[in-house]
Protein backbone atom coordinates (compact mmCIF):
# COMPACT_ATOMS: atom_id res chain seq x y z
CA UNK A 1 0.00 0.00 0.00
CA UNK A 2 1.33 3.43 -0.92
CA UNK A 3 1.98 5.85 1.88
CA UNK A 4 1.75 9.57 1.63
CA UNK A 5 3.38 12.18 3.75
CA UNK A 6 1.54 15.27 4.94
CA UNK A 7 3.51 18.10 6.45
CA UNK A 8 1.02 20.10 8.48
CA UNK A 9 3.29 23.14 8.71
CA UNK A 10 3.74 23.24 4.94
CA UNK A 11 -0.02 22.93 4.50
CA UNK A 12 -0.69 25.72 7.00
CA UNK A 13 1.88 27.93 5.27
CA UNK A 14 0.26 27.21 1.91
CA UNK A 15 -3.18 27.95 3.32
CA UNK A 16 -2.00 31.26 4.76
CA UNK A 17 -0.43 32.28 1.44
CA UNK A 18 -3.53 31.24 -0.52
CA UNK A 19 -5.82 33.20 1.78
CA UNK A 20 -3.64 36.31 1.57
CA UNK A 21 -3.39 36.04 -2.21
CA UNK A 22 -7.12 35.44 -2.51
CA UNK A 23 -7.89 38.50 -0.38
CA UNK A 24 -5.50 40.70 -2.38
CA UNK A 25 -7.08 39.58 -5.65
CA UNK A 26 -10.57 40.26 -4.27
CA UNK A 27 -9.55 43.78 -3.24
CA UNK A 28 -8.07 44.52 -6.65
CA UNK A 29 -11.04 42.96 -8.43
CA UNK A 30 -13.39 45.17 -6.44
CA UNK A 31 -11.49 48.20 -7.71
CA UNK A 32 -11.69 46.93 -11.29
CA UNK A 33 -15.45 46.42 -10.99
CA UNK A 34 -15.90 49.91 -9.56
CA UNK A 35 -13.93 51.38 -12.45
CA UNK A 36 -15.96 49.33 -14.91
CA UNK A 37 -19.18 50.59 -13.34
CA UNK A 38 -17.97 54.19 -13.61
CA UNK A 39 -16.93 53.71 -17.22
CA UNK A 40 -20.17 51.96 -18.14
CA UNK A 41 -22.19 54.90 -16.90
CA UNK A 42 -20.59 57.31 -19.38
CA UNK A 43 -19.24 55.26 -22.29
CA UNK A 44 -21.71 54.88 -25.13
CA UNK A 45 -20.45 54.20 -28.63
CA UNK A 46 -19.76 51.32 -31.00
CA UNK A 47 -16.55 50.42 -29.20
CA UNK A 48 -18.49 50.03 -25.97
CA UNK A 49 -20.96 47.74 -27.69
CA UNK A 50 -18.05 45.53 -28.77
CA UNK A 51 -16.17 45.70 -25.48
CA UNK A 52 -19.02 45.16 -23.02
CA UNK A 53 -19.75 41.50 -23.89
CA UNK A 54 -16.04 40.71 -23.74
CA UNK A 55 -15.67 42.30 -20.33
CA UNK A 56 -18.86 40.65 -19.05
CA UNK A 57 -17.42 37.28 -20.10
CA UNK A 58 -14.22 38.19 -18.26
CA UNK A 59 -16.29 38.93 -15.15
CA UNK A 60 -17.98 35.55 -15.44
CA UNK A 61 -14.65 33.78 -15.87
CA UNK A 62 -13.22 35.58 -12.86
CA UNK A 63 -16.25 34.64 -10.75
CA UNK A 64 -15.85 30.98 -11.71
CA UNK A 65 -12.14 31.06 -10.85
CA UNK A 66 -12.89 32.70 -7.51
CA UNK A 67 -15.36 29.92 -6.65
CA UNK A 68 -12.75 27.29 -7.53
CA UNK A 69 -10.20 29.11 -5.41
CA UNK A 70 -12.62 29.14 -2.46
CA UNK A 71 -13.12 25.40 -2.88
CA UNK A 72 -9.38 24.75 -2.97
CA UNK A 73 -8.81 26.84 0.16
CA UNK A 74 -11.61 24.93 1.90
CA UNK A 75 -10.04 21.64 0.80
CA UNK A 76 -6.62 22.56 2.20
CA UNK A 77 -8.23 23.73 5.45
CA UNK A 78 -10.14 20.43 5.73
CA UNK A 79 -6.97 18.41 5.12
CA UNK A 80 -5.24 20.30 7.91
CA UNK A 81 -8.18 19.59 10.23
CA UNK A 82 -8.22 15.90 9.28
CA UNK A 83 -4.49 15.67 9.93
CA UNK A 84 -4.90 17.34 13.33
CA UNK A 85 -7.71 14.94 14.27
CA UNK A 86 -5.55 11.96 13.29
CA UNK A 87 -2.64 13.30 15.33
CA UNK A 88 -4.88 13.75 18.38
CA UNK A 89 -6.28 10.22 18.06
CA UNK A 90 -2.78 8.79 17.68
CA UNK A 91 -1.57 10.73 20.72
CA UNK A 92 -4.52 9.43 22.72
CA UNK A 93 -3.81 5.85 21.72
CA UNK A 94 -0.13 6.20 22.52
CA UNK A 95 -0.98 7.66 25.92
CA UNK A 96 -3.20 4.63 26.59
CA UNK A 97 -0.24 2.30 26.03
mmCIF file of C-alpha atoms in Angstrom:
data_model
loop_
_atom_site.group_PDB
_atom_site.id
_atom_site.type_symbol
_atom_site.label_atom_id
_atom_site.label_comp_id
_atom_site.label_asym_id
_atom_site.label_seq_id
_atom_site.Cartn_x
_atom_site.Cartn_y
_atom_site.Cartn_z
ATOM 1 C CA UNK A 1 0.000 0.000 0.000
ATOM 2 C CA UNK A 2 1.335 3.433 -0.921
ATOM 3 C CA UNK A 3 1.978 5.851 1.878
ATOM 4 C CA UNK A 4 1.754 9.573 1.627
ATOM 5 C CA UNK A 5 3.382 12.180 3.752
ATOM 6 C CA UNK A 6 1.538 15.268 4.936
ATOM 7 C CA UNK A 7 3.514 18.099 6.449
ATOM 8 C CA UNK A 8 1.024 20.103 8.485
ATOM 9 C CA UNK A 9 3.285 23.141 8.712
ATOM 10 C CA UNK A 10 3.738 23.241 4.937
ATOM 11 C CA UNK A 11 -0.024 22.931 4.498
ATOM 12 C CA UNK A 12 -0.689 25.723 6.999
ATOM 13 C CA UNK A 13 1.881 27.935 5.274
ATOM 14 C CA UNK A 14 0.262 27.212 1.910
ATOM 15 C CA UNK A 15 -3.183 27.953 3.321
ATOM 16 C CA UNK A 16 -2.005 31.259 4.758
ATOM 17 C CA UNK A 17 -0.430 32.284 1.438
ATOM 18 C CA UNK A 18 -3.526 31.242 -0.523
ATOM 19 C CA UNK A 19 -5.816 33.195 1.781
ATOM 20 C CA UNK A 20 -3.641 36.311 1.569
ATOM 21 C CA UNK A 21 -3.393 36.042 -2.208
ATOM 22 C CA UNK A 22 -7.121 35.444 -2.514
ATOM 23 C CA UNK A 23 -7.888 38.499 -0.379
ATOM 24 C CA UNK A 24 -5.498 40.696 -2.381
ATOM 25 C CA UNK A 25 -7.079 39.584 -5.649
ATOM 26 C CA UNK A 26 -10.566 40.263 -4.267
ATOM 27 C CA UNK A 27 -9.545 43.775 -3.238
ATOM 28 C CA UNK A 28 -8.070 44.522 -6.652
ATOM 29 C CA UNK A 29 -11.035 42.961 -8.431
ATOM 30 C CA UNK A 30 -13.388 45.166 -6.439
ATOM 31 C CA UNK A 31 -11.493 48.205 -7.712
ATOM 32 C CA UNK A 32 -11.694 46.935 -11.289
ATOM 33 C CA UNK A 33 -15.446 46.421 -10.994
ATOM 34 C CA UNK A 34 -15.901 49.913 -9.558
ATOM 35 C CA UNK A 35 -13.932 51.382 -12.452
ATOM 36 C CA UNK A 36 -15.964 49.330 -14.911
ATOM 37 C CA UNK A 37 -19.177 50.585 -13.344
ATOM 38 C CA UNK A 38 -17.975 54.186 -13.614
ATOM 39 C CA UNK A 39 -16.930 53.707 -17.217
ATOM 40 C CA UNK A 40 -20.172 51.955 -18.143
ATOM 41 C CA UNK A 41 -22.195 54.899 -16.896
ATOM 42 C CA UNK A 42 -20.585 57.311 -19.375
ATOM 43 C CA UNK A 43 -19.241 55.255 -22.288
ATOM 44 C CA UNK A 44 -21.709 54.877 -25.132
ATOM 45 C CA UNK A 45 -20.454 54.198 -28.635
ATOM 46 C CA UNK A 46 -19.757 51.316 -31.004
ATOM 47 C CA UNK A 47 -16.551 50.416 -29.204
ATOM 48 C CA UNK A 48 -18.486 50.035 -25.967
ATOM 49 C CA UNK A 49 -20.960 47.735 -27.693
ATOM 50 C CA UNK A 50 -18.049 45.535 -28.774
ATOM 51 C CA UNK A 51 -16.175 45.699 -25.482
ATOM 52 C CA UNK A 52 -19.020 45.162 -23.016
ATOM 53 C CA UNK A 53 -19.749 41.501 -23.886
ATOM 54 C CA UNK A 54 -16.039 40.711 -23.736
ATOM 55 C CA UNK A 55 -15.675 42.299 -20.332
ATOM 56 C CA UNK A 56 -18.859 40.649 -19.048
ATOM 57 C CA UNK A 57 -17.422 37.283 -20.097
ATOM 58 C CA UNK A 58 -14.218 38.190 -18.263
ATOM 59 C CA UNK A 59 -16.293 38.927 -15.148
ATOM 60 C CA UNK A 60 -17.985 35.545 -15.437
ATOM 61 C CA UNK A 61 -14.649 33.782 -15.872
ATOM 62 C CA UNK A 62 -13.215 35.576 -12.858
ATOM 63 C CA UNK A 63 -16.247 34.639 -10.747
ATOM 64 C CA UNK A 64 -15.853 30.979 -11.715
ATOM 65 C CA UNK A 65 -12.144 31.064 -10.854
ATOM 66 C CA UNK A 66 -12.894 32.696 -7.507
ATOM 67 C CA UNK A 67 -15.365 29.921 -6.648
ATOM 68 C CA UNK A 68 -12.751 27.292 -7.526
ATOM 69 C CA UNK A 69 -10.196 29.111 -5.407
ATOM 70 C CA UNK A 70 -12.624 29.144 -2.464
ATOM 71 C CA UNK A 71 -13.125 25.405 -2.879
ATOM 72 C CA UNK A 72 -9.383 24.752 -2.971
ATOM 73 C CA UNK A 73 -8.812 26.844 0.157
ATOM 74 C CA UNK A 74 -11.608 24.928 1.896
ATOM 75 C CA UNK A 75 -10.040 21.640 0.800
ATOM 76 C CA UNK A 76 -6.619 22.558 2.196
ATOM 77 C CA UNK A 77 -8.229 23.726 5.452
ATOM 78 C CA UNK A 78 -10.145 20.425 5.726
ATOM 79 C CA UNK A 79 -6.971 18.411 5.122
ATOM 80 C CA UNK A 80 -5.240 20.302 7.915
ATOM 81 C CA UNK A 81 -8.182 19.587 10.235
ATOM 82 C CA UNK A 82 -8.222 15.897 9.284
ATOM 83 C CA UNK A 83 -4.493 15.675 9.932
ATOM 84 C CA UNK A 84 -4.898 17.339 13.334
ATOM 85 C CA UNK A 85 -7.707 14.941 14.275
ATOM 86 C CA UNK A 86 -5.552 11.962 13.288
ATOM 87 C CA UNK A 87 -2.641 13.300 15.332
ATOM 88 C CA UNK A 88 -4.882 13.746 18.375
ATOM 89 C CA UNK A 89 -6.277 10.219 18.055
ATOM 90 C CA UNK A 90 -2.779 8.789 17.684
ATOM 91 C CA UNK A 91 -1.565 10.734 20.719
ATOM 92 C CA UNK A 92 -4.518 9.432 22.724
ATOM 93 C CA UNK A 93 -3.811 5.852 21.722
ATOM 94 C CA UNK A 94 -0.126 6.196 22.520
ATOM 95 C CA UNK A 95 -0.982 7.660 25.917
ATOM 96 C CA UNK A 96 -3.202 4.628 26.589
ATOM 97 C CA UNK A 97 -0.238 2.300 26.032
#
